[in-house]
Each structure stands twice: as structure tokens, then as C-alpha cells.
């Protein structure tokens, strides 16, 4: 029997007018939305162009321009980028039993600099997401987007979505200009609240970046996507070294779509530095960095199997597989082949395999099925 498969990385495309119609009237002129300008699909807020992507032409153009991702055509059209029946059909064909779902337009929330607009945007998204998925919580984990321009708003929105039953919430992968870095104790109340409310924090790759296209010239496409691994490393490094995770030992973090093979290396490097340079180390931590990572950090991966080979460092519990459906850089529509080869040549128990492809994430995100309930 195949194990239960939970994808830790999926995206839903919101209705195009979600923020244009959902925000208070005074804010609508700055609502995040996409519009076609010449050959580009631009994501804009007021005068600000947040992101632009050259549109493709041909049979897959509609889908390609409706989501975020590099300009590579998938082998076949995804049926469920914006609806549940198509999603369930694709999941059945792909052998995926459940997933956590992240935004598309909503990924750009952190480009908004005004704290009131940011808060209102997250509330519109979270309310819509709740209504869309709340009758399907045995299959879909809802992920809130949490405002961070004012961390009091972060705590209040965490409480609001927890009351709706959310078990996961997004904060930016990169702490953009104007907000505290992740080694700042200003984050303690946020991570304390998440821990108390049973909400796992998600850092999805690319979020908080002013521009995901940083490198130009030869190799730029490979460099821009590869370097997002470094953003996840920096975030975890700061949350661990600065003591936020140590002081909030029940807080759980998942970094998404940044790969996972680096986690063992980061863990060993931080342990080494912590002791080798201990006269300079402030604050002192109650646990080794590697122990904090092992207890509180998870990382999603699609293909990079070195994380499985290095699991004696991180614990296999840190590894959560994800498809990144429906994005063209993800595993759709060849997920069965990817999963079938995931453990090739690696000595590993059936239990560990099942945890990595499903159990770890289903328990972390508290998927609403009795077999994944975690004792309090
Ligand atoms: Mn993704």
C-alpha cells in the first residue's frame, strides 16, 4: 500500500478582483491586482509595479500568465489552479492525498508598505481563503497571510485566524526594509502567539523580496532561483542565533520551496561556530543551534535528495515533500515518477519514507484527519 502523500507546497489562484472588490473603498485604488501592459502581465498596487512577467502565447498562455513562476510551459494544463473540483482531480491523478495551499496574488502582500493597507489585504485574503476551503479541511490546510508592518497587527491577525481554525500562517521569507530582522526580539510576541495558538509559521520562498529577479546576464535564471535557498538559510540562521526560537520552544517553522539539503550543513556549521566563537556569542542559547533546528524547523523539497541522505543530522522529521502545484517548476504533472524515485539507492525504513512524503507535514499543519492528530 502506498503511503499517505501530503504536499507541503501548493498554490491557489485567487479571483482576479479579490482585493479590488474586497478592500474598503478608501484603499481600492491601491489593491493588488494583475493587468496586461503590452507584452507583460504586471502585478500592481496603485502606481507601484510589484512584478512583471512576459506573457506567453499559445494554448497554455492563459494559465501561464495567471500564476507566478518562470516562463516554462508545463506538459499539460493544470485543472485546479483556481477551483476545488479540478484540484481534486489533479491530486487523484498525481497520487497526492492532501496539501497546504498558499496564495498567488497574495504572495505579493509584503510589497505593500502601508501597514493599514497590508492588514486589510491580509484580512480580505484570509476571509476568502477560509470560505473557500473550510468545508474541505480533511484535504486542504488553509494558510493565512500575516501582516508584519506592525507586529501588533501580526499578533491580532494570528488570533483572528486561529479562531477560524487556521493551523498555518505565512510570514515573509525575507525581512524587507522597514520591519525587524528575524534576530530581533521584537518578533518574540509573534512567535509566542503562534506557539500558543497551535499555528505553524510558513516562510515561502520569494516572499518579502523587493524583486525576485536580482541577478542579470549569463546564468541569471539559474542563479535567481537557486539563491532563494540562501534566503531560507538566512531566516533560519537569524531565528536560531538571535534566540527567538530558543525563547519560544513550541514555535514551529517551515521553510517552503527553498530545498532542504542545506539544512544539515547549516545545522552543523552553526553548532561549530557557536562553540568555536563562544566568547563573542550573544545571546547564549539554552540549546545547541542544531538541537533548536531539529526540534522546531522543517524544510520542504521537491527533488533534492541529499536532504534524505543527511537526515541523521536534521532528523527525518525535518523533511517535508512538496509539489509546488500548479507551478511549472514543480513536479506536476509527473509527481508519481518523482515520488517513485525519491528514495532510490537510499537505505531508509518504510516508516521514515511515509513521514517524509506525508506524515511529517500532515502532523505539523494539523491536517483534519484523526490519524494525524498530535497529542496535546
Ligand atoms: Mn510554492
GROMACS .gro file of C-alpha atoms and ligand atoms in nm:
model
  377
    1UNK     CA    1   0.000   0.000   0.000
    2UNK     CA    2   0.138   0.342  -0.087
    3UNK     CA    3   0.183   0.589   0.197
    4UNK     CA    4  -0.039   0.893   0.252
    5UNK     CA    5   0.105   1.178   0.046
    6UNK     CA    6   0.079   1.537   0.170
    7UNK     CA    7   0.220   1.814  -0.046
    8UNK     CA    8   0.371   2.091   0.166
    9UNK     CA    9   0.369   2.334  -0.126
   10UNK     CA   10   0.066   2.423  -0.337
   11UNK     CA   11  -0.086   2.747  -0.466
   12UNK     CA   12  -0.437   2.867  -0.536
   13UNK     CA   13  -0.501   3.149  -0.782
   14UNK     CA   14  -0.738   3.395  -0.620
   15UNK     CA   15  -1.028   3.563  -0.805
   16UNK     CA   16  -0.861   3.844  -1.005
   17UNK     CA   17  -1.078   4.111  -0.841
   18UNK     CA   18  -1.044   3.977  -0.484
   19UNK     CA   19  -0.868   4.285  -0.345
   20UNK     CA   20  -1.023   4.534  -0.588
   21UNK     CA   21  -1.366   4.440  -0.455
   22UNK     CA   22  -1.285   4.325  -0.105
   23UNK     CA   23  -1.086   4.617   0.036
   24UNK     CA   24  -1.253   4.919   0.199
   25UNK     CA   25  -1.339   5.179  -0.067
   26UNK     CA   26  -1.067   5.417   0.052
   27UNK     CA   27  -0.799   5.155  -0.023
   28UNK     CA   28  -0.923   5.010  -0.353
   29UNK     CA   29  -0.706   5.229  -0.573
   30UNK     CA   30  -0.405   5.053  -0.414
   31UNK     CA   31  -0.549   4.699  -0.430
   32UNK     CA   32  -0.307   4.431  -0.552
   33UNK     CA   33  -0.420   4.304  -0.892
   34UNK     CA   34  -0.276   4.195  -1.225
   35UNK     CA   35  -0.319   4.370  -1.557
   36UNK     CA   36  -0.183   4.328  -1.908
   37UNK     CA   37   0.051   4.601  -2.027
   38UNK     CA   38   0.195   4.545  -2.374
   39UNK     CA   39   0.360   4.201  -2.368
   40UNK     CA   40   0.373   4.183  -1.990
   41UNK     CA   41   0.143   4.072  -1.714
   42UNK     CA   42   0.202   4.323  -1.436
   43UNK     CA   43   0.112   4.282  -1.069
   44UNK     CA   44   0.043   4.632  -0.940
   45UNK     CA   45  -0.068   4.829  -0.635
   46UNK     CA   46  -0.160   5.188  -0.723
   47UNK     CA   47   0.132   5.338  -0.913
   48UNK     CA   48   0.370   5.067  -0.797
   49UNK     CA   49   0.453   4.781  -1.035
   50UNK     CA   50   0.537   4.497  -0.797
   51UNK     CA   51   0.623   4.233  -1.052
   52UNK     CA   52   0.605   4.189  -1.426
   53UNK     CA   53   0.631   3.878  -1.634
   54UNK     CA   54   0.649   3.846  -2.011
   55UNK     CA   55   0.335   3.671  -2.133
   56UNK     CA   56   0.350   3.352  -2.330
   57UNK     CA   57   0.143   3.288  -2.635
   58UNK     CA   58  -0.016   2.959  -2.738
   59UNK     CA   59  -0.256   2.711  -2.583
   60UNK     CA   60  -0.118   2.734  -2.228
   61UNK     CA   61  -0.093   3.112  -2.223
   62UNK     CA   62  -0.397   3.179  -2.003
   63UNK     CA   63  -0.275   2.952  -1.731
   64UNK     CA   64   0.085   3.060  -1.761
   65UNK     CA   65   0.003   3.425  -1.713
   66UNK     CA   66  -0.236   3.366  -1.428
   67UNK     CA   67   0.027   3.245  -1.184
   68UNK     CA   68   0.368   3.326  -1.061
   69UNK     CA   69   0.660   3.128  -1.193
   70UNK     CA   70   0.931   3.108  -1.453
   71UNK     CA   71   0.848   3.108  -1.818
   72UNK     CA   72   0.848   2.735  -1.884
   73UNK     CA   73   0.541   2.563  -2.021
   74UNK     CA   74   0.411   2.266  -1.820
   75UNK     CA   75   0.346   1.944  -2.008
   76UNK     CA   76  -0.029   1.971  -1.960
   77UNK     CA   77  -0.275   2.219  -1.822
   78UNK     CA   78  -0.348   2.209  -1.450
   79UNK     CA   79  -0.723   2.176  -1.387
   80UNK     CA   80  -0.735   2.316  -1.036
   81UNK     CA   81  -0.534   2.636  -1.017
   82UNK     CA   82  -0.848   2.828  -0.908
   83UNK     CA   83  -1.111   2.566  -0.818
   84UNK     CA   84  -1.156   2.268  -0.588
   85UNK     CA   85  -1.306   2.003  -0.825
   86UNK     CA   86  -1.019   2.039  -1.074
   87UNK     CA   87  -0.770   2.034  -0.791
   88UNK     CA   88  -0.911   1.711  -0.651
   89UNK     CA   89  -0.897   1.554  -0.999
   90UNK     CA   90  -0.532   1.653  -1.047
   91UNK     CA   91  -0.445   1.534  -0.695
   92UNK     CA   92  -0.604   1.196  -0.767
   93UNK     CA   93  -0.407   1.162  -1.093
   94UNK     CA   94  -0.088   1.272  -0.917
   95UNK     CA   95  -0.125   1.046  -0.613
   96UNK     CA   96  -0.148   1.337  -0.367
   97UNK     CA   97  -0.395   1.292  -0.082
   98UNK     CA   98  -0.381   1.633   0.084
   99UNK     CA   99  -0.193   1.960   0.069
  100UNK     CA  100  -0.136   2.300   0.222
  101UNK     CA  101  -0.237   2.584  -0.008
  102UNK     CA  102  -0.055   2.914  -0.042
  103UNK     CA  103  -0.165   3.224  -0.234
  104UNK     CA  104  -0.066   3.356  -0.576
  105UNK     CA  105  -0.159   3.728  -0.582
  106UNK     CA  106  -0.143   3.724  -0.202
  107UNK     CA  107   0.227   3.631  -0.215
  108UNK     CA  108   0.287   3.997  -0.301
  109UNK     CA  109   0.127   4.128   0.019
  110UNK     CA  110   0.469   4.210   0.162
  111UNK     CA  111   0.532   4.458  -0.118
  112UNK     CA  112   0.272   4.683   0.047
  113UNK     CA  113   0.444   4.941   0.265
  114UNK     CA  114   0.138   5.093   0.434
  115UNK     CA  115   0.051   4.896   0.749
  116UNK     CA  116  -0.323   4.962   0.728
  117UNK     CA  117  -0.337   4.852   0.364
  118UNK     CA  118  -0.126   4.546   0.448
  119UNK     CA  119  -0.355   4.449   0.736
  120UNK     CA  120  -0.671   4.497   0.530
  121UNK     CA  121  -0.522   4.296   0.241
  122UNK     CA  122  -0.435   4.001   0.467
  123UNK     CA  123  -0.784   4.006   0.618
  124UNK     CA  124  -0.950   4.003   0.275
  125UNK     CA  125  -0.728   3.712   0.170
  126UNK     CA  126  -0.772   3.516   0.493
  127UNK     CA  127  -1.151   3.555   0.495
  128UNK     CA  128  -1.174   3.448   0.130
  129UNK     CA  129  -0.937   3.154   0.187
  130UNK     CA  130  -1.136   3.042   0.489
  131UNK     CA  131  -1.466   3.045   0.300
  132UNK     CA  132  -1.308   2.867   0.002
  133UNK     CA  133  -1.153   2.576   0.191
  134UNK     CA  134  -1.332   2.544   0.525
  135UNK     CA  135  -1.554   2.253   0.415
  136UNK     CA  136  -1.251   2.056   0.291
  137UNK     CA  137  -1.012   2.064   0.586
  138UNK     CA  138  -0.953   1.687   0.565
  139UNK     CA  139  -0.781   1.752   0.230
  140UNK     CA  140  -0.664   2.116   0.231
  141UNK     CA  141  -0.478   2.303   0.503
  142UNK     CA  142  -0.557   2.675   0.496
  143UNK     CA  143  -0.260   2.907   0.532
  144UNK     CA  144  -0.322   3.262   0.650
  145UNK     CA  145  -0.110   3.557   0.540
  146UNK     CA  146   0.002   3.754   0.845
  147UNK     CA  147   0.068   4.131   0.835
  148UNK     CA  148   0.414   4.230   0.959
  149UNK     CA  149   0.449   4.606   0.906
  150UNK     CA  150   0.318   4.643   1.262
  151UNK     CA  151   0.382   4.334   1.476
  152UNK     CA  152   0.082   4.413   1.697
  153UNK     CA  153  -0.126   4.353   1.385
  154UNK     CA  154   0.057   4.023   1.337
  155UNK     CA  155  -0.048   3.901   1.681
  156UNK     CA  156  -0.408   4.017   1.643
  157UNK     CA  157  -0.445   3.855   1.299
  158UNK     CA  158  -0.294   3.530   1.430
  159UNK     CA  159  -0.562   3.527   1.700
  160UNK     CA  160  -0.837   3.608   1.448
  161UNK     CA  161  -0.743   3.327   1.208
  162UNK     CA  162  -0.687   3.079   1.492
  163UNK     CA  163  -1.048   3.139   1.593
  164UNK     CA  164  -1.145   3.035   1.237
  165UNK     CA  165  -0.944   2.714   1.278
  166UNK     CA  166  -0.633   2.802   1.079
  167UNK     CA  167  -0.326   2.595   1.170
  168UNK     CA  168  -0.066   2.763   0.946
  169UNK     CA  169   0.031   3.122   0.876
  170UNK     CA  170   0.273   3.290   0.640
  171UNK     CA  171   0.536   3.545   0.737
  172UNK     CA  172   0.796   3.673   0.485
  173UNK     CA  173   1.097   3.467   0.387
  174UNK     CA  174   1.299   3.789   0.363
  175UNK     CA  175   1.251   4.058   0.628
  176UNK     CA  176   1.216   4.353   0.396
  177UNK     CA  177   1.327   4.709   0.467
  178UNK     CA  178   1.117   4.869   0.738
  179UNK     CA  179   1.047   4.562   0.954
  180UNK     CA  180   1.265   4.397   1.223
  181UNK     CA  181   1.508   4.127   1.114
  182UNK     CA  182   1.442   3.776   1.245
  183UNK     CA  183   1.715   3.802   1.510
  184UNK     CA  184   1.528   4.094   1.671
  185UNK     CA  185   1.342   4.017   2.000
  186UNK     CA  186   1.056   4.228   1.857
  187UNK     CA  187   0.942   3.901   1.697
  188UNK     CA  188   0.902   3.718   2.030
  189UNK     CA  189   0.535   3.809   2.086
  190UNK     CA  190   0.452   3.688   1.733
  191UNK     CA  191   0.620   3.350   1.771
  192UNK     CA  192   0.486   3.317   2.124
  193UNK     CA  193   0.134   3.374   1.994
  194UNK     CA  194   0.178   3.121   1.712
  195UNK     CA  195   0.304   2.863   1.959
  196UNK     CA  196   0.016   2.921   2.199
  197UNK     CA  197  -0.245   2.913   1.923
  198UNK     CA  198  -0.104   2.600   1.757
  199UNK     CA  199  -0.023   2.782   1.433
  200UNK     CA  200   0.289   2.677   1.239
  201UNK     CA  201   0.480   2.957   1.064
  202UNK     CA  202   0.544   2.924   0.692
  203UNK     CA  203   0.824   3.110   0.513
  204UNK     CA  204   0.753   3.060   0.143
  205UNK     CA  205   1.040   3.136  -0.091
  206UNK     CA  206   1.044   3.475  -0.259
  207UNK     CA  207   0.808   3.646  -0.011
  208UNK     CA  208   0.933   3.980   0.119
  209UNK     CA  209   1.173   4.021  -0.171
  210UNK     CA  210   1.150   4.357  -0.345
  211UNK     CA  211   1.233   4.177  -0.666
  212UNK     CA  212   1.292   3.806  -0.719
  213UNK     CA  213   1.491   3.889  -1.032
  214UNK     CA  214   1.816   4.006  -0.873
  215UNK     CA  215   2.082   3.857  -1.099
  216UNK     CA  216   2.115   3.952  -1.465
  217UNK     CA  217   2.327   3.822  -1.751
  218UNK     CA  218   2.468   3.474  -1.813
  219UNK     CA  219   2.313   3.212  -1.587
  220UNK     CA  220   2.071   3.458  -1.429
  221UNK     CA  221   1.769   3.228  -1.439
  222UNK     CA  222   1.956   2.951  -1.257
  223UNK     CA  223   2.113   3.198  -1.016
  224UNK     CA  224   1.787   3.374  -0.922
  225UNK     CA  225   1.602   3.055  -0.841
  226UNK     CA  226   1.898   2.885  -0.672
  227UNK     CA  227   1.974   3.183  -0.450
  228UNK     CA  228   1.633   3.160  -0.284
  229UNK     CA  229   1.784   2.870  -0.089
  230UNK     CA  230   2.003   3.134   0.075
  231UNK     CA  231   1.701   3.338   0.187
  232UNK     CA  232   1.570   3.039   0.381
  233UNK     CA  233   1.913   2.978   0.534
  234UNK     CA  234   1.936   3.343   0.642
  235UNK     CA  235   1.591   3.340   0.800
  236UNK     CA  236   1.653   3.019   0.997
  237UNK     CA  237   2.002   3.133   1.096
  238UNK     CA  238   1.862   3.460   1.236
  239UNK     CA  239   1.567   3.298   1.417
  240UNK     CA  240   1.803   3.047   1.581
  241UNK     CA  241   2.111   3.263   1.656
  242UNK     CA  242   1.907   3.560   1.779
  243UNK     CA  243   1.723   3.337   2.027
  244UNK     CA  244   1.363   3.386   1.908
  245UNK     CA  245   1.310   3.011   1.859
  246UNK     CA  246   1.503   2.923   2.175
  247UNK     CA  247   1.283   3.152   2.384
  248UNK     CA  248   0.968   3.014   2.217
  249UNK     CA  249   1.039   2.639   2.211
  250UNK     CA  250   0.689   2.545   2.097
  251UNK     CA  251   0.706   2.768   1.787
  252UNK     CA  252   0.729   2.565   1.465
  253UNK     CA  253   0.873   2.696   1.138
  254UNK     CA  254   0.854   2.553   0.787
  255UNK     CA  255   1.058   2.698   0.502
  256UNK     CA  256   0.889   2.620   0.171
  257UNK     CA  257   1.028   2.577  -0.181
  258UNK     CA  258   1.387   2.651  -0.082
  259UNK     CA  259   1.501   2.289  -0.093
  260UNK     CA  260   1.612   2.107   0.220
  261UNK     CA  261   1.957   1.961   0.154
  262UNK     CA  262   2.128   2.264   0.308
  263UNK     CA  263   1.959   2.218   0.645
  264UNK     CA  264   2.210   1.962   0.768
  265UNK     CA  265   2.501   2.184   0.661
  266UNK     CA  266   2.355   2.493   0.828
  267UNK     CA  267   2.290   2.297   1.146
  268UNK     CA  268   2.647   2.164   1.174
  269UNK     CA  269   2.802   2.498   1.079
  270UNK     CA  270   2.602   2.686   1.344
  271UNK     CA  271   2.695   2.433   1.613
  272UNK     CA  272   3.062   2.464   1.519
  273UNK     CA  273   3.058   2.846   1.520
  274UNK     CA  274   2.856   2.867   1.841
  275UNK     CA  275   3.133   2.689   2.034
  276UNK     CA  276   3.439   2.800   1.838
  277UNK     CA  277   3.349   3.168   1.882
  278UNK     CA  278   3.172   3.140   2.215
  279UNK     CA  279   3.345   3.439   2.376
  280UNK     CA  280   3.167   3.660   2.123
  281UNK     CA  281   2.830   3.484   2.127
  282UNK     CA  282   2.529   3.688   2.248
  283UNK     CA  283   2.272   3.581   2.340
  284UNK     CA  284   2.368   3.249   2.492
  285UNK     CA  285   2.118   2.980   2.391
  286UNK     CA  286   1.977   2.713   2.620
  287UNK     CA  287   2.020   2.452   2.345
  288UNK     CA  288   2.271   2.395   2.068
  289UNK     CA  289   2.164   2.560   1.739
  290UNK     CA  290   2.137   2.216   1.581
  291UNK     CA  291   1.904   2.097   1.856
  292UNK     CA  292   1.680   2.401   1.806
  293UNK     CA  293   1.668   2.336   1.431
  294UNK     CA  294   1.592   1.970   1.487
  295UNK     CA  295   1.306   2.047   1.725
  296UNK     CA  296   1.148   2.347   1.552
  297UNK     CA  297   1.241   2.373   1.183
  298UNK     CA  298   1.112   2.186   0.879
  299UNK     CA  299   1.205   2.236   0.515
  300UNK     CA  300   1.016   2.136   0.201
  301UNK     CA  301   1.182   1.990  -0.107
  302UNK     CA  302   1.077   1.860  -0.446
  303UNK     CA  303   1.373   1.678  -0.596
  304UNK     CA  304   1.691   1.740  -0.391
  305UNK     CA  305   1.752   1.400  -0.236
  306UNK     CA  306   2.068   1.493  -0.042
  307UNK     CA  307   1.840   1.602   0.244
  308UNK     CA  308   1.729   1.239   0.279
  309UNK     CA  309   2.088   1.119   0.283
  310UNK     CA  310   2.181   1.369   0.556
  311UNK     CA  311   1.879   1.306   0.779
  312UNK     CA  312   2.091   1.170   1.063
  313UNK     CA  313   2.187   1.537   1.126
  314UNK     CA  314   1.843   1.702   1.098
  315UNK     CA  315   1.621   1.411   1.189
  316UNK     CA  316   1.396   1.276   0.915
  317UNK     CA  317   1.114   1.465   1.086
  318UNK     CA  318   1.253   1.792   0.945
  319UNK     CA  319   1.189   1.688   0.585
  320UNK     CA  320   0.857   1.755   0.414
  321UNK     CA  321   0.800   1.685   0.048
  322UNK     CA  322   0.600   1.933  -0.166
  323UNK     CA  323   0.492   1.951  -0.532
  324UNK     CA  324   0.452   2.331  -0.583
  325UNK     CA  325   0.134   2.262  -0.783
  326UNK     CA  326   0.040   2.410  -1.023
  327UNK     CA  327   0.367   2.591  -1.095
  328UNK     CA  328   0.575   2.486  -1.390
  329UNK     CA  329   0.890   2.450  -1.178
  330UNK     CA  330   0.710   2.197  -0.955
  331UNK     CA  331   0.653   1.824  -1.002
  332UNK     CA  332   0.314   1.844  -1.178
  333UNK     CA  333   0.222   1.652  -1.391
  334UNK     CA  334   0.486   1.387  -1.322
  335UNK     CA  335   0.459   1.357  -0.944
  336UNK     CA  336   0.416   0.975  -0.943
  337UNK     CA  337   0.751   0.934  -1.120
  338UNK     CA  338   0.922   1.177  -0.883
  339UNK     CA  339   0.786   1.002  -0.575
  340UNK     CA  340   0.869   0.658  -0.714
  341UNK     CA  341   1.236   0.755  -0.749
  342UNK     CA  342   1.269   0.971  -0.438
  343UNK     CA  343   1.438   0.708  -0.222
  344UNK     CA  344   1.631   0.518  -0.492
  345UNK     CA  345   1.956   0.379  -0.359
  346UNK     CA  346   1.898   0.518  -0.008
  347UNK     CA  347   1.875   0.284   0.289
  348UNK     CA  348   1.567   0.403   0.474
  349UNK     CA  349   1.273   0.249   0.660
  350UNK     CA  350   0.917   0.247   0.525
  351UNK     CA  351   0.814   0.450   0.830
  352UNK     CA  352   1.065   0.726   0.752
  353UNK     CA  353   0.955   0.732   0.386
  354UNK     CA  354   0.591   0.770   0.488
  355UNK     CA  355   0.677   1.052   0.727
  356UNK     CA  356   0.876   1.243   0.464
  357UNK     CA  357   0.615   1.221   0.188
  358UNK     CA  358   0.322   1.292   0.414
  359UNK     CA  359   0.313   1.225   0.786
  360UNK     CA  360   0.554   1.496   0.899
  361UNK     CA  361   0.369   1.778   0.723
  362UNK     CA  362   0.021   1.641   0.799
  363UNK     CA  363   0.107   1.644   1.169
  364UNK     CA  364   0.289   1.982   1.159
  365UNK     CA  365  -0.004   2.152   0.985
  366UNK     CA  366  -0.261   1.950   1.185
  367UNK     CA  367  -0.450   1.817   0.885
  368UNK     CA  368  -0.805   1.747   0.997
  369UNK     CA  369  -0.787   1.366   0.994
  370UNK     CA  370  -0.779   1.161   1.314
  371UNK     CA  371  -0.470   0.962   1.213
  372UNK     CA  372  -0.259   1.280   1.214
  373UNK     CA  373  -0.383   1.425   1.541
  374UNK     CA  374  -0.093   1.510   1.768
  375UNK     CA  375  -0.147   1.455   2.141
  376UNK     CA  376  -0.156   1.793   2.320
  377LIG    MN1  377   0.547   2.726  -0.392
   0.00000   0.00000   0.00000
